Amino acid sequence: FATGSLTIVANSASGSALQYSIDNGVTYQSPNVFTSVAVGNYPVVVKDICGNTAAYTASVVQATGISATASPNPVCVGGIDQLSVNAIGATSYEWSGPNGYTSSLQNPKLTNVQLTDAGIYTVTVTSPSCVNVASVTVVVNDLPTASISYSGSPFCATSTTSPTIIGTTGGTFSSTTGLSINATTGEINLASSATGTYTITYAFSNTITTCSNTTTTSIQVRGLPLVVTHDRSTCNPSAVDLTAAAVTTSSTTGLTYTYFTNAAGTTTLTNPNAVNASGTYYIKGYLASTGCYSLVTPVDVTINPKPIVVI
């Protein structure tokens, strides 16, 4: 017996009540079940009302080859934990655990583990000669947390943007196809990205508990409007009107134009409708429906001098 419990069965020819003692005890006991008996050999004596006795040596033995394990242990929230028991000659298994958990499988699984599933899982193993109990303590680690965001979406397809990370840092970034993103920093090269809506995934882990998690966010990249310019020329003292439709024909429809004297687009041209000096000027278009500006586009103006006539 492996539970430390002895049950003695005896019969009397006289049919009288029987009394039992164990391990040379002086006092006879009834009923005939002895509990919390340590491993060892015990002399058992049975006595009837007439004084007749019968003796028997009972043995309490420790069952061998039984142990309970869980793998992995600790397990992360949402993971799967495999409970296992190693028992020689077992005929049945009865598991119990937190939250009323039960199973009659030898090696049951805990699926979608939560923090409340942490605790002691006990298995009672029955074999033809013994009943034994083993247990394992399952530790459940919570998942790390984080969130990411890109301020300013929807974006125009120019320059770059970087994420704000709240929570666990040191993770990696990925996105749906078409977005130019740095996997380490999460910086997005908007100018190199195709227009569209993207889902960005940030994967991160806790180096102490080895638990991993992911979080996502979405951004939209809008294409830049197109400005097409056509060089203009005239004869002095006439001037060139850069605001004329012919100068920007074939550009994106609906643009509002701004005119500059430098390629950086920082110095405004004060007289775009009456340019009277030769040179390169610059035009930028704004599309209100998307909130995006075009690239600064050059246009050449040539003011030709009148020919000199001598009579």
Coordinates of C-alpha atoms in Angstrom, one line a residue:
F1 CA 0.0 0.0 0.0
A2 CA 1.4 3.4 -0.8
T3 CA -1.1 5.6 0.9
G4 CA -0.1 4.6 4.4
S5 CA -3.5 3.0 5.1
L6 CA -4.1 -0.6 6.1
T7 CA -7.4 -2.4 5.8
I8 CA -7.5 -5.8 7.6
V9 CA -10.1 -8.4 6.8
A10 CA -10.8 -11.3 9.2
N11 CA -13.6 -13.8 9.9
S12 CA -14.7 -15.5 13.1
A13 CA -16.3 -18.9 13.3
S14 CA -18.3 -17.8 16.3
G15 CA -19.6 -14.8 14.3
S16 CA -18.7 -12.5 17.2
A17 CA -17.3 -9.0 16.8
L18 CA -13.7 -8.7 16.1
Q19 CA -11.1 -6.4 17.5
Y20 CA -7.8 -5.4 15.8
S21 CA -4.4 -4.2 16.9
I22 CA -1.4 -3.3 15.0
D23 CA 2.4 -3.1 15.7
N24 CA 2.0 -4.9 19.1
G25 CA -0.4 -2.3 20.4
V26 CA -1.9 -3.1 23.7
T27 CA -5.4 -1.7 23.0
Y28 CA -7.5 -3.5 20.4
Q29 CA -9.1 -1.2 17.9
S30 CA -12.1 -1.1 15.8
P31 CA -12.9 -0.6 12.9
N32 CA -10.3 -2.5 11.0
V33 CA -8.7 0.4 9.1
F34 CA -5.4 1.9 10.2
T35 CA -4.4 5.2 8.6
S36 CA -1.2 7.3 8.5
V37 CA 0.9 4.2 8.7
A38 CA 4.6 4.8 7.8
V39 CA 6.5 2.5 5.4
G40 CA 7.5 -0.8 7.1
N41 CA 6.3 -4.2 8.3
Y42 CA 3.6 -4.5 11.0
P43 CA 2.3 -7.4 13.1
V44 CA -1.5 -7.4 13.1
V45 CA -3.5 -9.3 15.7
V46 CA -7.2 -10.0 15.4
K47 CA -9.2 -11.2 18.5
D48 CA -12.8 -12.4 18.8
I49 CA -15.0 -12.3 21.9
C50 CA -13.9 -15.8 22.9
G51 CA -10.3 -14.8 23.1
N52 CA -9.2 -16.5 19.9
T53 CA -6.6 -14.6 18.0
A54 CA -5.1 -14.6 14.5
A55 CA -1.8 -12.9 13.5
Y56 CA -0.7 -11.5 10.2
T57 CA 2.3 -9.3 9.2
A58 CA 1.2 -6.5 6.9
S59 CA 3.6 -4.4 4.9
V60 CA 3.4 -0.7 3.9
V61 CA 5.6 -0.1 0.9
Q62 CA 6.5 3.0 -1.0
A63 CA 5.5 2.8 -4.7
T64 CA 8.4 3.4 -7.0
G65 CA 8.8 5.3 -10.3
I66 CA 6.2 8.0 -9.8
S67 CA 6.8 11.7 -10.3
A68 CA 4.8 14.6 -11.8
T69 CA 6.2 17.3 -14.0
A70 CA 5.1 20.3 -16.1
S71 CA 6.8 21.6 -19.2
P72 CA 7.5 24.4 -19.7
N73 CA 7.5 25.5 -16.2
P74 CA 7.2 28.5 -15.7
V75 CA 4.7 28.9 -18.5
C76 CA 3.7 32.3 -20.0
V77 CA 0.1 33.5 -20.0
G78 CA -1.8 32.2 -23.1
G79 CA 0.7 29.4 -23.5
I80 CA 0.3 25.6 -23.3
D81 CA 1.6 23.6 -20.4
Q82 CA 2.1 19.8 -20.6
L83 CA 1.4 18.0 -17.3
S84 CA 3.1 14.6 -17.1
V85 CA 3.3 11.7 -14.6
N86 CA 5.8 8.9 -14.6
A87 CA 4.2 5.8 -13.0
I88 CA 5.1 2.1 -13.3
G89 CA 2.1 -0.2 -13.9
A90 CA -0.5 2.4 -13.3
T91 CA -4.1 1.7 -14.3
S92 CA -5.7 5.1 -13.8
Y93 CA -4.9 8.7 -13.2
E94 CA -6.9 11.5 -11.5
W95 CA -5.5 15.0 -11.8
S96 CA -6.8 18.0 -9.8
G97 CA -5.7 21.6 -9.6
P98 CA -6.7 25.3 -9.3
N99 CA -10.1 26.5 -10.5
G100 CA -11.6 23.0 -10.2
Y101 CA -9.3 21.5 -12.8
T102 CA -9.7 17.7 -13.3
S103 CA -8.4 15.2 -15.8
S104 CA -8.2 11.5 -16.1
L105 CA -5.4 11.5 -18.7
Q106 CA -1.9 10.5 -17.9
N107 CA -0.4 13.5 -19.5
P108 CA -3.0 16.2 -19.9
K109 CA -2.4 19.7 -21.3
L110 CA -3.3 23.1 -19.9
T111 CA -4.2 25.3 -22.9
N112 CA -4.5 29.1 -23.0
V113 CA -2.9 29.3 -19.5
Q114 CA -3.9 32.3 -17.4
L115 CA -2.5 33.7 -14.1
T116 CA -5.3 32.1 -12.1
D117 CA -4.1 28.7 -13.4
A118 CA -0.9 28.9 -11.3
G119 CA -0.7 26.6 -8.4
I120 CA -0.3 22.9 -7.3
Y121 CA -1.5 20.2 -9.7
T122 CA -1.9 16.8 -7.9
V123 CA -2.3 13.4 -9.6
T124 CA -3.5 10.3 -7.8
V125 CA -2.1 7.2 -9.5
T126 CA -3.8 3.8 -9.0
S127 CA -2.1 0.5 -9.8
P128 CA -3.1 -3.1 -9.0
S129 CA -1.3 -3.0 -5.6
C130 CA -0.9 0.7 -4.7
V131 CA -2.3 4.1 -4.8
N132 CA 0.2 7.0 -4.9
V133 CA 0.0 10.7 -5.1
A134 CA 2.4 13.2 -6.8
S135 CA 2.2 16.9 -7.4
V136 CA 3.8 19.7 -9.3
T137 CA 3.7 23.4 -8.8
V138 CA 3.0 25.3 -12.0
V139 CA 4.3 28.9 -12.2
V140 CA 2.5 31.2 -14.6
N141 CA 4.3 34.4 -15.8
D142 CA 2.4 37.4 -17.1
L143 CA 3.1 38.7 -20.6
P144 CA 5.1 41.9 -21.0
T145 CA 3.1 44.9 -22.2
A146 CA 3.8 47.8 -24.6
S147 CA 2.1 50.1 -27.1
I148 CA 3.3 52.0 -30.1
S149 CA 2.0 55.0 -32.0
Y150 CA 3.1 57.2 -34.9
S151 CA 1.9 60.8 -34.4
G152 CA 0.6 62.5 -37.5
S153 CA -1.1 59.8 -39.5
P154 CA -2.2 60.0 -42.3
F155 CA 1.3 61.0 -43.6
C156 CA 2.3 62.5 -46.9
A157 CA 5.0 60.5 -48.7
T158 CA 7.9 62.7 -47.7
S159 CA 10.6 62.8 -44.9
T160 CA 10.6 60.2 -42.1
T161 CA 8.6 59.4 -38.9
S162 CA 9.5 57.5 -35.7
P163 CA 7.4 55.7 -33.2
T164 CA 6.6 56.4 -29.6
I165 CA 6.9 53.3 -27.4
I166 CA 5.2 53.0 -24.1
G167 CA 6.2 49.9 -22.0
T168 CA 8.7 47.2 -23.0
T169 CA 11.5 48.5 -25.3
G170 CA 14.1 46.7 -27.3
G171 CA 11.6 44.9 -29.6
T172 CA 11.5 44.6 -33.4
F173 CA 9.2 46.2 -36.0
S174 CA 7.6 44.7 -39.1
S175 CA 4.8 45.8 -41.4
T176 CA 2.7 44.8 -44.4
T177 CA 4.4 45.0 -47.8
G178 CA 5.2 48.4 -49.2
L179 CA 6.3 50.3 -46.1
S180 CA 9.9 51.2 -45.8
I181 CA 10.5 50.6 -42.0
N182 CA 13.6 50.1 -39.9
A183 CA 13.2 46.8 -38.0
T184 CA 15.3 47.9 -35.1
T185 CA 14.1 51.5 -34.5
G186 CA 10.7 51.5 -36.2
E187 CA 11.6 54.6 -38.2
I188 CA 9.6 54.9 -41.4
N189 CA 11.0 56.4 -44.6
L190 CA 7.8 57.9 -45.9
A191 CA 9.4 59.1 -49.1
S192 CA 10.5 55.5 -50.0
S193 CA 7.1 53.9 -49.1
A194 CA 4.3 53.2 -51.4
T195 CA 1.0 54.9 -50.8
G196 CA -1.6 52.9 -48.8
T197 CA -2.7 51.8 -45.3
Y198 CA -0.3 49.6 -43.3
T199 CA -0.4 47.5 -40.1
I200 CA 2.8 47.8 -38.1
T201 CA 3.6 45.0 -35.6
Y202 CA 5.9 45.5 -32.7
A203 CA 7.3 42.2 -31.2
F204 CA 8.9 42.3 -27.7
S205 CA 9.9 40.1 -24.8
N206 CA 10.8 40.1 -21.1
T207 CA 14.3 38.8 -20.8
I208 CA 13.7 37.8 -17.1
T209 CA 10.6 35.7 -17.6
T210 CA 11.3 34.9 -21.3
C211 CA 7.7 35.7 -22.1
S212 CA 6.9 37.5 -25.5
N213 CA 4.1 39.6 -26.8
T214 CA 3.1 41.7 -29.8
T215 CA 1.2 44.9 -30.3
T216 CA 0.0 46.6 -33.5
T217 CA -0.9 50.0 -34.9
S218 CA -2.0 51.3 -38.3
I219 CA -0.8 54.3 -40.4
Q220 CA -1.7 55.7 -43.8
V221 CA 0.7 57.1 -46.4
R222 CA -0.7 59.4 -49.0
G223 CA 1.0 60.2 -52.3
L224 CA 2.4 63.6 -53.1
P225 CA 0.6 65.7 -55.8
L226 CA 2.5 66.2 -59.0
V227 CA 3.6 69.6 -60.4
V228 CA 4.6 69.7 -64.0
T229 CA 6.2 72.9 -65.2
H230 CA 6.8 74.4 -68.6
D231 CA 9.6 76.9 -69.2
R232 CA 8.5 80.3 -70.4
S233 CA 10.2 83.1 -72.3
T234 CA 9.3 86.6 -73.6
C235 CA 10.9 89.7 -75.0
N236 CA 11.9 92.7 -72.9
P237 CA 10.1 94.7 -71.6
S238 CA 7.3 92.1 -71.3
A239 CA 7.0 89.9 -68.2
V240 CA 6.2 86.2 -67.7
D241 CA 3.1 85.2 -65.7
L242 CA 4.0 82.1 -63.8
T243 CA 0.4 81.8 -62.5
A244 CA -0.9 81.2 -66.0
A245 CA -2.4 77.7 -66.5
A246 CA -0.1 77.0 -69.3
V247 CA 2.9 77.0 -66.9
T248 CA 1.6 74.1 -64.8
T249 CA -0.6 72.2 -67.3
S250 CA -0.7 68.4 -66.8
S251 CA -0.2 68.9 -63.0
T252 CA -2.5 67.2 -60.4
T253 CA -5.9 68.8 -60.6
G254 CA -7.0 71.1 -57.8
L255 CA -3.6 72.3 -56.7
T256 CA -3.0 75.6 -55.0
Y257 CA 0.4 77.0 -56.0
T258 CA 3.1 78.8 -54.1
Y259 CA 6.1 80.4 -55.9
F260 CA 9.7 80.7 -54.7
T261 CA 13.0 82.1 -55.7
N262 CA 15.1 79.4 -54.2
A263 CA 15.2 75.5 -54.5
A264 CA 14.6 75.1 -50.8
G265 CA 11.2 76.8 -51.1
T266 CA 11.9 79.2 -48.3
T267 CA 12.0 82.6 -50.1
T268 CA 8.6 83.6 -51.7
L269 CA 8.5 85.2 -55.1
T270 CA 6.6 88.4 -54.7
N271 CA 5.6 88.9 -58.3
P272 CA 4.8 85.5 -59.8
N273 CA 2.3 87.0 -62.2
A274 CA 4.9 89.5 -63.6
V275 CA 8.4 88.0 -63.6
N276 CA 10.7 90.4 -65.6
A277 CA 14.1 88.8 -64.9
S278 CA 15.6 85.7 -66.4
G279 CA 16.3 82.9 -64.0
T280 CA 15.1 79.7 -62.4
Y281 CA 12.1 79.9 -60.2
Y282 CA 10.3 77.2 -58.2
I283 CA 6.7 76.2 -57.7
K284 CA 5.1 74.0 -55.1
G285 CA 1.5 72.7 -55.2
Y286 CA -0.8 72.0 -52.3
L287 CA -3.8 69.5 -52.5
A288 CA -6.4 70.3 -49.9
S289 CA -8.1 66.9 -50.2
T290 CA -5.0 65.0 -48.9
G291 CA -3.2 67.8 -47.0
C292 CA -0.1 67.1 -49.0
Y293 CA 2.4 69.3 -50.8
S294 CA 4.2 68.5 -54.0
L295 CA 8.0 68.6 -54.3
V296 CA 9.4 72.0 -55.2
T297 CA 9.6 72.0 -59.0
P298 CA 11.8 74.4 -61.0
V299 CA 10.7 76.4 -64.0
D300 CA 13.0 78.5 -66.2
V301 CA 12.1 82.0 -67.3
T302 CA 13.9 83.8 -70.1
I303 CA 13.5 87.5 -70.8
N304 CA 15.1 88.1 -74.2
P305 CA 16.5 91.6 -75.0
K306 CA 15.1 93.4 -78.1
P307 CA 17.3 93.4 -81.1
I308 CA 19.2 96.7 -81.7
V309 CA 18.3 98.4 -85.0
V310 CA 20.4 101.2 -86.3
I311 CA 19.0 103.3 -89.2

